Short mmCIF file of C-alpha atoms in Angstrom, two decimals:
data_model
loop_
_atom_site.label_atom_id
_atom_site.label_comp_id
_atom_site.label_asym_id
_atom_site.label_seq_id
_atom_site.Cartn_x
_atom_site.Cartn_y
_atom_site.Cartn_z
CA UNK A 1 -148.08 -127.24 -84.49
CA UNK A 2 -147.60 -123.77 -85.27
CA UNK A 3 -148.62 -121.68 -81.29
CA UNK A 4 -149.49 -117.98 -80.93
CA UNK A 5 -145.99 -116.95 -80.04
CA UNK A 6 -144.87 -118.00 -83.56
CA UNK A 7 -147.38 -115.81 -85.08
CA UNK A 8 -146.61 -113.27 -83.13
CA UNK A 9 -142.96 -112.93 -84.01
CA UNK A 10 -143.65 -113.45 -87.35
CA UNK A 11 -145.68 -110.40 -87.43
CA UNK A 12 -142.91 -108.19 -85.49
CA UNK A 13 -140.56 -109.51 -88.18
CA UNK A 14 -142.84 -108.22 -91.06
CA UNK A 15 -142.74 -104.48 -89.21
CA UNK A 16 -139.43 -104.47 -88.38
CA UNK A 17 -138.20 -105.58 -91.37
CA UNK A 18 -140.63 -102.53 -92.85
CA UNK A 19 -139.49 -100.13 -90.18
CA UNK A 20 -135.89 -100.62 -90.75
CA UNK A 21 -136.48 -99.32 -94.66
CA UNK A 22 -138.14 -96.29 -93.34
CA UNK A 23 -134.75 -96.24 -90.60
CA UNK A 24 -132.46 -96.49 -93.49
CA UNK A 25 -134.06 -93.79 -95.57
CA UNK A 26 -133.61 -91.48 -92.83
CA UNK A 27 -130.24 -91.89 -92.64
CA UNK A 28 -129.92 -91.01 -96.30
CA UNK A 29 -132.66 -88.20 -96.44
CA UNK A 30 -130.88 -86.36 -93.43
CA UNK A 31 -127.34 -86.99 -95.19
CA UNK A 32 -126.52 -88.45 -91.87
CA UNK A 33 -124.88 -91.94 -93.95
CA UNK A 34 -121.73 -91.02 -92.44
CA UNK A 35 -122.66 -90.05 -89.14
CA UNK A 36 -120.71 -93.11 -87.71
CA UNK A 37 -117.68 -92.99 -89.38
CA UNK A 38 -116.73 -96.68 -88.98
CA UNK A 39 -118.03 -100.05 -89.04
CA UNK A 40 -119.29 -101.92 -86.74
CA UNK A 41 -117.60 -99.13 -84.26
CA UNK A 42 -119.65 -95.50 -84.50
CA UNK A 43 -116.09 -94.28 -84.37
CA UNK A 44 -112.59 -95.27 -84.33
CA UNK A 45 -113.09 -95.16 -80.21
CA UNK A 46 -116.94 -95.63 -79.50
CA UNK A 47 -119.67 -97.87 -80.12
CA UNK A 48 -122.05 -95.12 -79.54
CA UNK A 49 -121.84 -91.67 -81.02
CA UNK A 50 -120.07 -88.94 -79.16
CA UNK A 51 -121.74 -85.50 -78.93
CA UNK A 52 -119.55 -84.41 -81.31
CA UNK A 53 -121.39 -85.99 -83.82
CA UNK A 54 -124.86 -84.44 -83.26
CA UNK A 55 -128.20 -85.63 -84.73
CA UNK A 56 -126.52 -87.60 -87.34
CA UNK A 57 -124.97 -89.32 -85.62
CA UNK A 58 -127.91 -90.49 -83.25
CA UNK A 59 -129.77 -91.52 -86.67
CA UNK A 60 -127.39 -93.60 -88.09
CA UNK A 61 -126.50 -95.15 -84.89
CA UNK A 62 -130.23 -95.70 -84.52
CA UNK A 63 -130.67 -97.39 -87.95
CA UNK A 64 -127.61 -99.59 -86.85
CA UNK A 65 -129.69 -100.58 -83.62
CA UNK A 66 -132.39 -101.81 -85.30
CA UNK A 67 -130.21 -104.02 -87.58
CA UNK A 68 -129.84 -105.69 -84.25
CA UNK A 69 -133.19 -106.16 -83.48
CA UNK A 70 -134.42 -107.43 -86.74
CA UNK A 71 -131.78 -109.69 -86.59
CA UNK A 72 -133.34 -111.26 -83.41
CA UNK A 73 -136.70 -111.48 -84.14
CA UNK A 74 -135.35 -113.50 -87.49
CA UNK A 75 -133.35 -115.88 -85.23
CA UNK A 76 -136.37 -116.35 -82.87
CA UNK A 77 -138.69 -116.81 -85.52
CA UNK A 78 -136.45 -119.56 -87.03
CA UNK A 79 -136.06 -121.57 -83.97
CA UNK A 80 -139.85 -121.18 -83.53
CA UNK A 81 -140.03 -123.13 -86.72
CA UNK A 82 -137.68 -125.88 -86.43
CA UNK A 83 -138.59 -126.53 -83.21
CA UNK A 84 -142.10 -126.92 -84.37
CA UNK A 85 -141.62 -128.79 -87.58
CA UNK A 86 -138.89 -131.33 -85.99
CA UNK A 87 -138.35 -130.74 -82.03
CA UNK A 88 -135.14 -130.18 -80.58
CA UNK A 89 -132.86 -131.68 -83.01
CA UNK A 90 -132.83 -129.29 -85.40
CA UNK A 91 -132.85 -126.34 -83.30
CA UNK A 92 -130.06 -128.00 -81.68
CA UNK A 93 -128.42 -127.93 -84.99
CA UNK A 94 -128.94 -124.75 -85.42
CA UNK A 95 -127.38 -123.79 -82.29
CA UNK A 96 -123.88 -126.02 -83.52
CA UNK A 97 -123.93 -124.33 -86.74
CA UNK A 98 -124.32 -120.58 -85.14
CA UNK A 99 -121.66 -121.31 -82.45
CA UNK A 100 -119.43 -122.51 -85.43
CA UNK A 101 -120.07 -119.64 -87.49
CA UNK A 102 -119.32 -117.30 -84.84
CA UNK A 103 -115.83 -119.40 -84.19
CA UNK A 104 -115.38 -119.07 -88.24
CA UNK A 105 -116.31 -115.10 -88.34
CA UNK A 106 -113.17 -114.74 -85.36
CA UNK A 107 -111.01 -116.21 -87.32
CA UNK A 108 -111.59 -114.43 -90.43
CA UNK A 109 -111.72 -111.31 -88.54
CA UNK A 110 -108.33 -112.27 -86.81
CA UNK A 111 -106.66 -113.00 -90.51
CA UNK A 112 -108.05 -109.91 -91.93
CA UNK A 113 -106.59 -107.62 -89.26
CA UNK A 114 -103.21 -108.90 -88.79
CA UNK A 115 -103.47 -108.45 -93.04
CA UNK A 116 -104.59 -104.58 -92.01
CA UNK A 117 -107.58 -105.37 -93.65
CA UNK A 118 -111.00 -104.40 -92.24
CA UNK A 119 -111.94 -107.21 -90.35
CA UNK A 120 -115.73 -106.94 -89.33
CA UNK A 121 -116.63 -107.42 -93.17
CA UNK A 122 -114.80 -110.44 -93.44
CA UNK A 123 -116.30 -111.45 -90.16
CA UNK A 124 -120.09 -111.13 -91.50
CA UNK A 125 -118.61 -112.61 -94.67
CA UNK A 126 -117.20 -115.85 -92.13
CA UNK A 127 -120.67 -116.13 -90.20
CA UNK A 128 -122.81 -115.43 -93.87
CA UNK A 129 -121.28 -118.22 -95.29
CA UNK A 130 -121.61 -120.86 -92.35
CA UNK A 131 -125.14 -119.84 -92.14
CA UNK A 132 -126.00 -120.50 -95.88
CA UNK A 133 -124.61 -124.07 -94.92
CA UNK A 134 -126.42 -124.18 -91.57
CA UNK A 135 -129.82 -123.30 -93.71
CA UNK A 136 -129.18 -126.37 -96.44
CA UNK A 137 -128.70 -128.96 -94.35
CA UNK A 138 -131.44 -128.01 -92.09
CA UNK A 139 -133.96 -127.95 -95.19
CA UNK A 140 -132.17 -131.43 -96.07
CA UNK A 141 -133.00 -133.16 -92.78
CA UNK A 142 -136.23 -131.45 -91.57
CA UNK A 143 -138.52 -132.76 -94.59
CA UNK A 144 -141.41 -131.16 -92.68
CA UNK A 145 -143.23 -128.00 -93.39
CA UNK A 146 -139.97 -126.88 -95.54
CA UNK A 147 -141.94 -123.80 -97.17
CA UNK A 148 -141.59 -122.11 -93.83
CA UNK A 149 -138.39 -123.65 -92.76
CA UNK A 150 -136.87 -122.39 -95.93
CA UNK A 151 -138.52 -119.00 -95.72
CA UNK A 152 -137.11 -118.28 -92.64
CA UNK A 153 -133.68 -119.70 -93.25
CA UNK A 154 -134.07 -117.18 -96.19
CA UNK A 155 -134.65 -113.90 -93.65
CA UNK A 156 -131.99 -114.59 -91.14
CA UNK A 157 -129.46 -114.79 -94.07
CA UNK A 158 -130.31 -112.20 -95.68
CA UNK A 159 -130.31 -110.10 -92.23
CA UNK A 160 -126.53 -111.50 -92.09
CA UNK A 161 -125.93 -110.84 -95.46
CA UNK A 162 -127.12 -106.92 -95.09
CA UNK A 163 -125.22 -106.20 -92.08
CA UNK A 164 -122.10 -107.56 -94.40
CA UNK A 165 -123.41 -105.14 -96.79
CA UNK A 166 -124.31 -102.44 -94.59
CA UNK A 167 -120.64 -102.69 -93.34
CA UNK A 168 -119.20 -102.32 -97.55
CA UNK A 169 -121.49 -98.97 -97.88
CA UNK A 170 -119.85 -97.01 -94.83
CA UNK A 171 -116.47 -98.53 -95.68
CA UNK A 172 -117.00 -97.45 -99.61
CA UNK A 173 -118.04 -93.44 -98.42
CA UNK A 174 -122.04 -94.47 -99.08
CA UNK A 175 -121.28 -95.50 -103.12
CA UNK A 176 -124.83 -95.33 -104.54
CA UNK A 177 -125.05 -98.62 -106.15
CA UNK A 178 -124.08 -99.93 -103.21
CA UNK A 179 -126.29 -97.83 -101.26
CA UNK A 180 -129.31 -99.01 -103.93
CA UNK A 181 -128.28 -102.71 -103.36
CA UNK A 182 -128.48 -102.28 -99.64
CA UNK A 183 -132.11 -101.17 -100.25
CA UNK A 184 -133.57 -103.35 -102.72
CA UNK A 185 -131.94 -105.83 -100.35
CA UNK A 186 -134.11 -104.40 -98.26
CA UNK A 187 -137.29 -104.92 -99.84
CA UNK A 188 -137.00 -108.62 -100.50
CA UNK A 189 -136.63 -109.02 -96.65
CA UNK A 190 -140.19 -107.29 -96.47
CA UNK A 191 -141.26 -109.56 -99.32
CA UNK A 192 -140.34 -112.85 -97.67
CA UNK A 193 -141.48 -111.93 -94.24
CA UNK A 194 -145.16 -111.33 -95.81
CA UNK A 195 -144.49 -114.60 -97.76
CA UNK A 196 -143.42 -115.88 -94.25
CA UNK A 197 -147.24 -114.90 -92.94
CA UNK A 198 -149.31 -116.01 -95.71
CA UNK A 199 -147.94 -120.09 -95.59
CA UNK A 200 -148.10 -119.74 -91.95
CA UNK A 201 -151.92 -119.96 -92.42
CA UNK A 202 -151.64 -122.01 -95.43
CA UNK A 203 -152.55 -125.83 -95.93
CA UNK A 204 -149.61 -127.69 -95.99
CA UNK A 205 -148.85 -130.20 -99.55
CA UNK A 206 -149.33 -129.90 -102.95
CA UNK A 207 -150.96 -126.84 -104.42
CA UNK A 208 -153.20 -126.47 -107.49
CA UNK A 209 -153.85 -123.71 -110.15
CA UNK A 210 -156.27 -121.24 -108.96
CA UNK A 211 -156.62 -118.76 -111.66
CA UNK A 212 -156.73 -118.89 -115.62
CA UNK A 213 -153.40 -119.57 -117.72
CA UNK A 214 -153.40 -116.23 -119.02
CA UNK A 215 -154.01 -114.30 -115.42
CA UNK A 216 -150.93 -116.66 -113.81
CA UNK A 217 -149.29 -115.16 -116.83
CA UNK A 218 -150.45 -111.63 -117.01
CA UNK A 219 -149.92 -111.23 -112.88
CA UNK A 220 -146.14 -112.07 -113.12
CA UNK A 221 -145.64 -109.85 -116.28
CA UNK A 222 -147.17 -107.57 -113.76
CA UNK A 223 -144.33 -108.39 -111.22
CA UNK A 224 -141.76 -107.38 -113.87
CA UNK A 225 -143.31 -103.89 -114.34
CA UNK A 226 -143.37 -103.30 -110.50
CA UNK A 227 -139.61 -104.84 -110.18
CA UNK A 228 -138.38 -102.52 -113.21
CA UNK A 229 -140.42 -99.15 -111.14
CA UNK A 230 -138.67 -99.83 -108.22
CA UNK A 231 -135.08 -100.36 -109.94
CA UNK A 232 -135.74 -96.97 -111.77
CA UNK A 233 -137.02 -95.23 -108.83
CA UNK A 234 -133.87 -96.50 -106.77
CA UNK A 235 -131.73 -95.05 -109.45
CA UNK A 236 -133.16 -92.15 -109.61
CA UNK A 237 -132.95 -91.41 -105.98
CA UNK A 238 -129.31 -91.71 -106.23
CA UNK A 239 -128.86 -89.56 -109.18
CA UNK A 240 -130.59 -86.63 -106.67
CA UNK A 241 -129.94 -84.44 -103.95
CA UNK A 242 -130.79 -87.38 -101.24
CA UNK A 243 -127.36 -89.49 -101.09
CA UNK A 244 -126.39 -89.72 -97.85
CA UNK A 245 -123.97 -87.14 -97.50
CA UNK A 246 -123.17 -83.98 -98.87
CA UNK A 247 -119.57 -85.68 -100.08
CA UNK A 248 -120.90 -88.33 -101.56
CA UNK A 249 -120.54 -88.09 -105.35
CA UNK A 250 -124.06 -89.68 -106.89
CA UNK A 251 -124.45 -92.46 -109.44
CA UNK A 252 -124.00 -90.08 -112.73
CA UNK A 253 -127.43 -90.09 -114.29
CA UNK A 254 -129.31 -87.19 -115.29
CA UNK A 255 -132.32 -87.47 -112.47
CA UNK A 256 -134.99 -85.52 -114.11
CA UNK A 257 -134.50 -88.20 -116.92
CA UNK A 258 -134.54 -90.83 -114.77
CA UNK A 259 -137.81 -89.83 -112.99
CA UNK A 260 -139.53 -89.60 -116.27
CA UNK A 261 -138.30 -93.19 -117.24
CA UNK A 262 -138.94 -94.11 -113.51
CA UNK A 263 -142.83 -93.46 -114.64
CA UNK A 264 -143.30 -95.51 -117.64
CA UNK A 265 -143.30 -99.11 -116.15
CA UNK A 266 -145.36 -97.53 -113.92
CA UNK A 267 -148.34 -96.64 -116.43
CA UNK A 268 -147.63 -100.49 -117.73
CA UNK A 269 -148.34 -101.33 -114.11
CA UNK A 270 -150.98 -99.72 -113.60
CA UNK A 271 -152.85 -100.71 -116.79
CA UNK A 272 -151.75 -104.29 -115.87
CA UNK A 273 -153.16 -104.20 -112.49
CA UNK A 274 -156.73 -102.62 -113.84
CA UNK A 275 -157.15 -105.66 -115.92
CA UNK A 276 -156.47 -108.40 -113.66
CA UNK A 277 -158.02 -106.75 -110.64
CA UNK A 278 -161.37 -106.31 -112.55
CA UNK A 279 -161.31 -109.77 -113.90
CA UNK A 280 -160.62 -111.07 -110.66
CA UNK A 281 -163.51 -109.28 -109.11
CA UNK A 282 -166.02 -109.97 -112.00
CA UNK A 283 -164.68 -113.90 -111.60
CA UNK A 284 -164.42 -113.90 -107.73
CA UNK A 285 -161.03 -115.52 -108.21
CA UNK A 286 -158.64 -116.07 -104.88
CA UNK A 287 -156.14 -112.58 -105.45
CA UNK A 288 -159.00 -110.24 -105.99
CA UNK A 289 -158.77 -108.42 -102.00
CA UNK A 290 -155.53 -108.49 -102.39
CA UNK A 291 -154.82 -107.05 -105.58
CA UNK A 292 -157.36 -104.38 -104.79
CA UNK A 293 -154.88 -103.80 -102.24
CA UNK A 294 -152.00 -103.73 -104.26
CA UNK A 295 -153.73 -101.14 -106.66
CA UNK A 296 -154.89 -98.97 -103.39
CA UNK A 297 -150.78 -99.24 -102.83
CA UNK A 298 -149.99 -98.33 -106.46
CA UNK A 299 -152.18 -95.10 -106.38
CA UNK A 300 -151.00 -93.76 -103.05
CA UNK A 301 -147.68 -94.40 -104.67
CA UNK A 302 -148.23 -92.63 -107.79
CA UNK A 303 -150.00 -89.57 -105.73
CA UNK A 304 -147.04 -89.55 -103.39
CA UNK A 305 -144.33 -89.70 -106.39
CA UNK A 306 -146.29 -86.71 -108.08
CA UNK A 307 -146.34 -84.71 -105.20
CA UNK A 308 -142.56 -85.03 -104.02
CA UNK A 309 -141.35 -84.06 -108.18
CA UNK A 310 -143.44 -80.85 -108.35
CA UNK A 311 -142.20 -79.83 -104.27
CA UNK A 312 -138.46 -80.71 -105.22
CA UNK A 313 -138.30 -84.06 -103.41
CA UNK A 314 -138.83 -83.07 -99.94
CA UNK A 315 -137.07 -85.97 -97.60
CA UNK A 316 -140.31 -87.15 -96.06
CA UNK A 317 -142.12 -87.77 -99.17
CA UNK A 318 -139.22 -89.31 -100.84
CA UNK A 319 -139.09 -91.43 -97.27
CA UNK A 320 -142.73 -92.67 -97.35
CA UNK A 321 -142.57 -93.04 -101.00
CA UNK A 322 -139.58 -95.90 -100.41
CA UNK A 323 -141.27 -97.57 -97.34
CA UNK A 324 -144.55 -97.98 -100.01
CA UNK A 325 -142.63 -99.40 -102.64
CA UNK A 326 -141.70 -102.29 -99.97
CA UNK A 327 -145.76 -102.23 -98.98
CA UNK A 328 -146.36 -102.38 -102.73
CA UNK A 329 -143.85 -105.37 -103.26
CA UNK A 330 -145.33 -107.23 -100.26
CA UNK A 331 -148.86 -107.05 -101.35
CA UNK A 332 -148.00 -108.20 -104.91
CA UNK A 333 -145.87 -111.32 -103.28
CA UNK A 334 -149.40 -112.19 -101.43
CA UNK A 335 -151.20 -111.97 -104.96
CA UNK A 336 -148.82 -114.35 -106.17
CA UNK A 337 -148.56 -117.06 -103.22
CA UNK A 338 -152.93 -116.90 -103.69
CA UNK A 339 -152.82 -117.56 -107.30
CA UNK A 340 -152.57 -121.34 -106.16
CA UNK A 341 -154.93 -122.82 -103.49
CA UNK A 342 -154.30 -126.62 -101.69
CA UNK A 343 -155.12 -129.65 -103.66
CA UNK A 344 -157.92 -131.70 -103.10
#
């Protein structure tokens, strides 16, 4: 039975995972990437940044923070589940496989360092990979309710899997692909939390067609044209002024080019998402709220992108403008997950 206290967390796990985008692009819109020189350390001495370090230093410490807490919400959220769909067994499980991981992550981190290798990376790496283990054979012995079981295996590793990444980008001097990675990364967090919400609510068993061939078809041609905006739009942001640091050398591409490319699969979006919203509407078919919310995203987007190009990319636009992509990317997973309804 899925209880209020689930819900709840599941909802603080959809912001957080939002507010930790709008976290991260601080850190690079301030150039304060570097503001804790090390990894997981802020410095070679301190946890916490010294005063030396100023305001950058309290921003990417910040951003680091709420790694932490978005990694707890996914942990309690996954428990939540298991426990729900199959008791105490599998949570119990769970609890094996994290104290094993955490055994696994020491040990990598103790080989690493006596190597005078980093060893936190290869201690994220350790604890990643027992956890991608931990999440298979829990979806293998917990038949029930797997959608959600596998959804929020799929957060808490990817939480894992970005603080192994987060650790590569300081250790690499913030290298923008890296950097872009660590973002998109980012966004598919946001995408499966809202993907989280929506089956919370949702029938359990088989699911039928909702929607006409050619809409099921049109709506995830429409998902390539919003993927291929946000990969230009992340390389363009690397190719400009906002990198992280003033030292950091950017990705190589021309950004004024960029933007304009950036803007094409956009006016294929938006043509895309005029069609199948009006249809929907005119046919009353399951997506149509929430692809009217998708295009109410897409327009604030496009407003927003106009505006930051002709002010010279001011940090806060260029800020909300990546926290809306996410918005945008998490509305159009909802559009998908309603183009099917339960089966009779």
């Amino acid at each position: 039975m899925i209880g209020r206290p689930l819900r709840v967390l599941a909802w603080l796990s959809f912001l957080a995972e939002v507010i930790i985008i709008g976290t991260g692009g601080a850190v690079r819109l301030t150039g304060s990437g570097l503001g804790c020189s090390e990894w997981p350390l802020c410095t070679p001495e301190s946890l916490v940044p010294t005063p030396e370090q100023g305001i950058h230093g309290i921003i990417e410490f910040g951003n680091r923070t709420m790694t932490g807490l978005v990694g707890l919400l996914a942990i309690a959220v996954l428990l939540l589940v298991l426990h729900s769909v199959g008791g105490r067994r599998p949570v119990s499980a769970a609890l094996w496989f994290a104290g094993g991981g955490i055994v696994v992550g020491v040990v990598c981190f103790a080989i690493t360092s006596a190597l005078g290798l980093p060893g936190f990376p290869f201690f994220s790496l350790g604890l990643l990979l027992v956890t991608i283990v931990a999440g298979v054979h829990s979806l293998r012995t917990t038949p029930m309710r797997r959608d959600l079981s596998a959804l929020a295996w799929i957060v808490l590793i990817g939480v894992v899997a970005q603080a192994f990444v987060g650790g590569i980008t300081v250790l690499t001097g913030l290298n923008p692909s890296i950097v872009g990675f660590h973002y998109v990364s980012s966004l598919l967090l946001v995408c499966a939390t809202a993907a989280f919400l929506v089956r919370l609510d949702a029938a359990p068993g088989p699911r039928e067609r909702a929607v006409p061939v050619w809409f099921a078809i049109v709506t995830h041609v429409t998902g390539l044209a919003l993927a291929a905006t946000i990969f230009f739009g992340v390389l363009t942001t690397g190719s400009g002024p906002h990198s992280g640091d003033v030292n950091v050398i950017r990705d190589g591409f021309d950004a004024t080019v960029l933007a304009h490319i950036h803007s094409w699969p956009g006016y294929i979006l938006a043509a895309l998402l005029t069609v199948l919203t009006v249809f929907a509407w005119v046919q009353r078919l399951r997506p149509r709220r929430w692809l009217l919310v998708l295009v109410l995203a897409v327009l604030v987007q496009v407003a927003v992108g106009v505006w930051q190009s002709r002010d010279g990319l001011p940090g806060l636009l260029v800020g909300i403008h990546m926290v809306l992509a996410a918005l945008s990317a998490a509305a159009y997973t909802v559009v998908v997950l309603r183009l099917k309804r339960p089966a009779p």
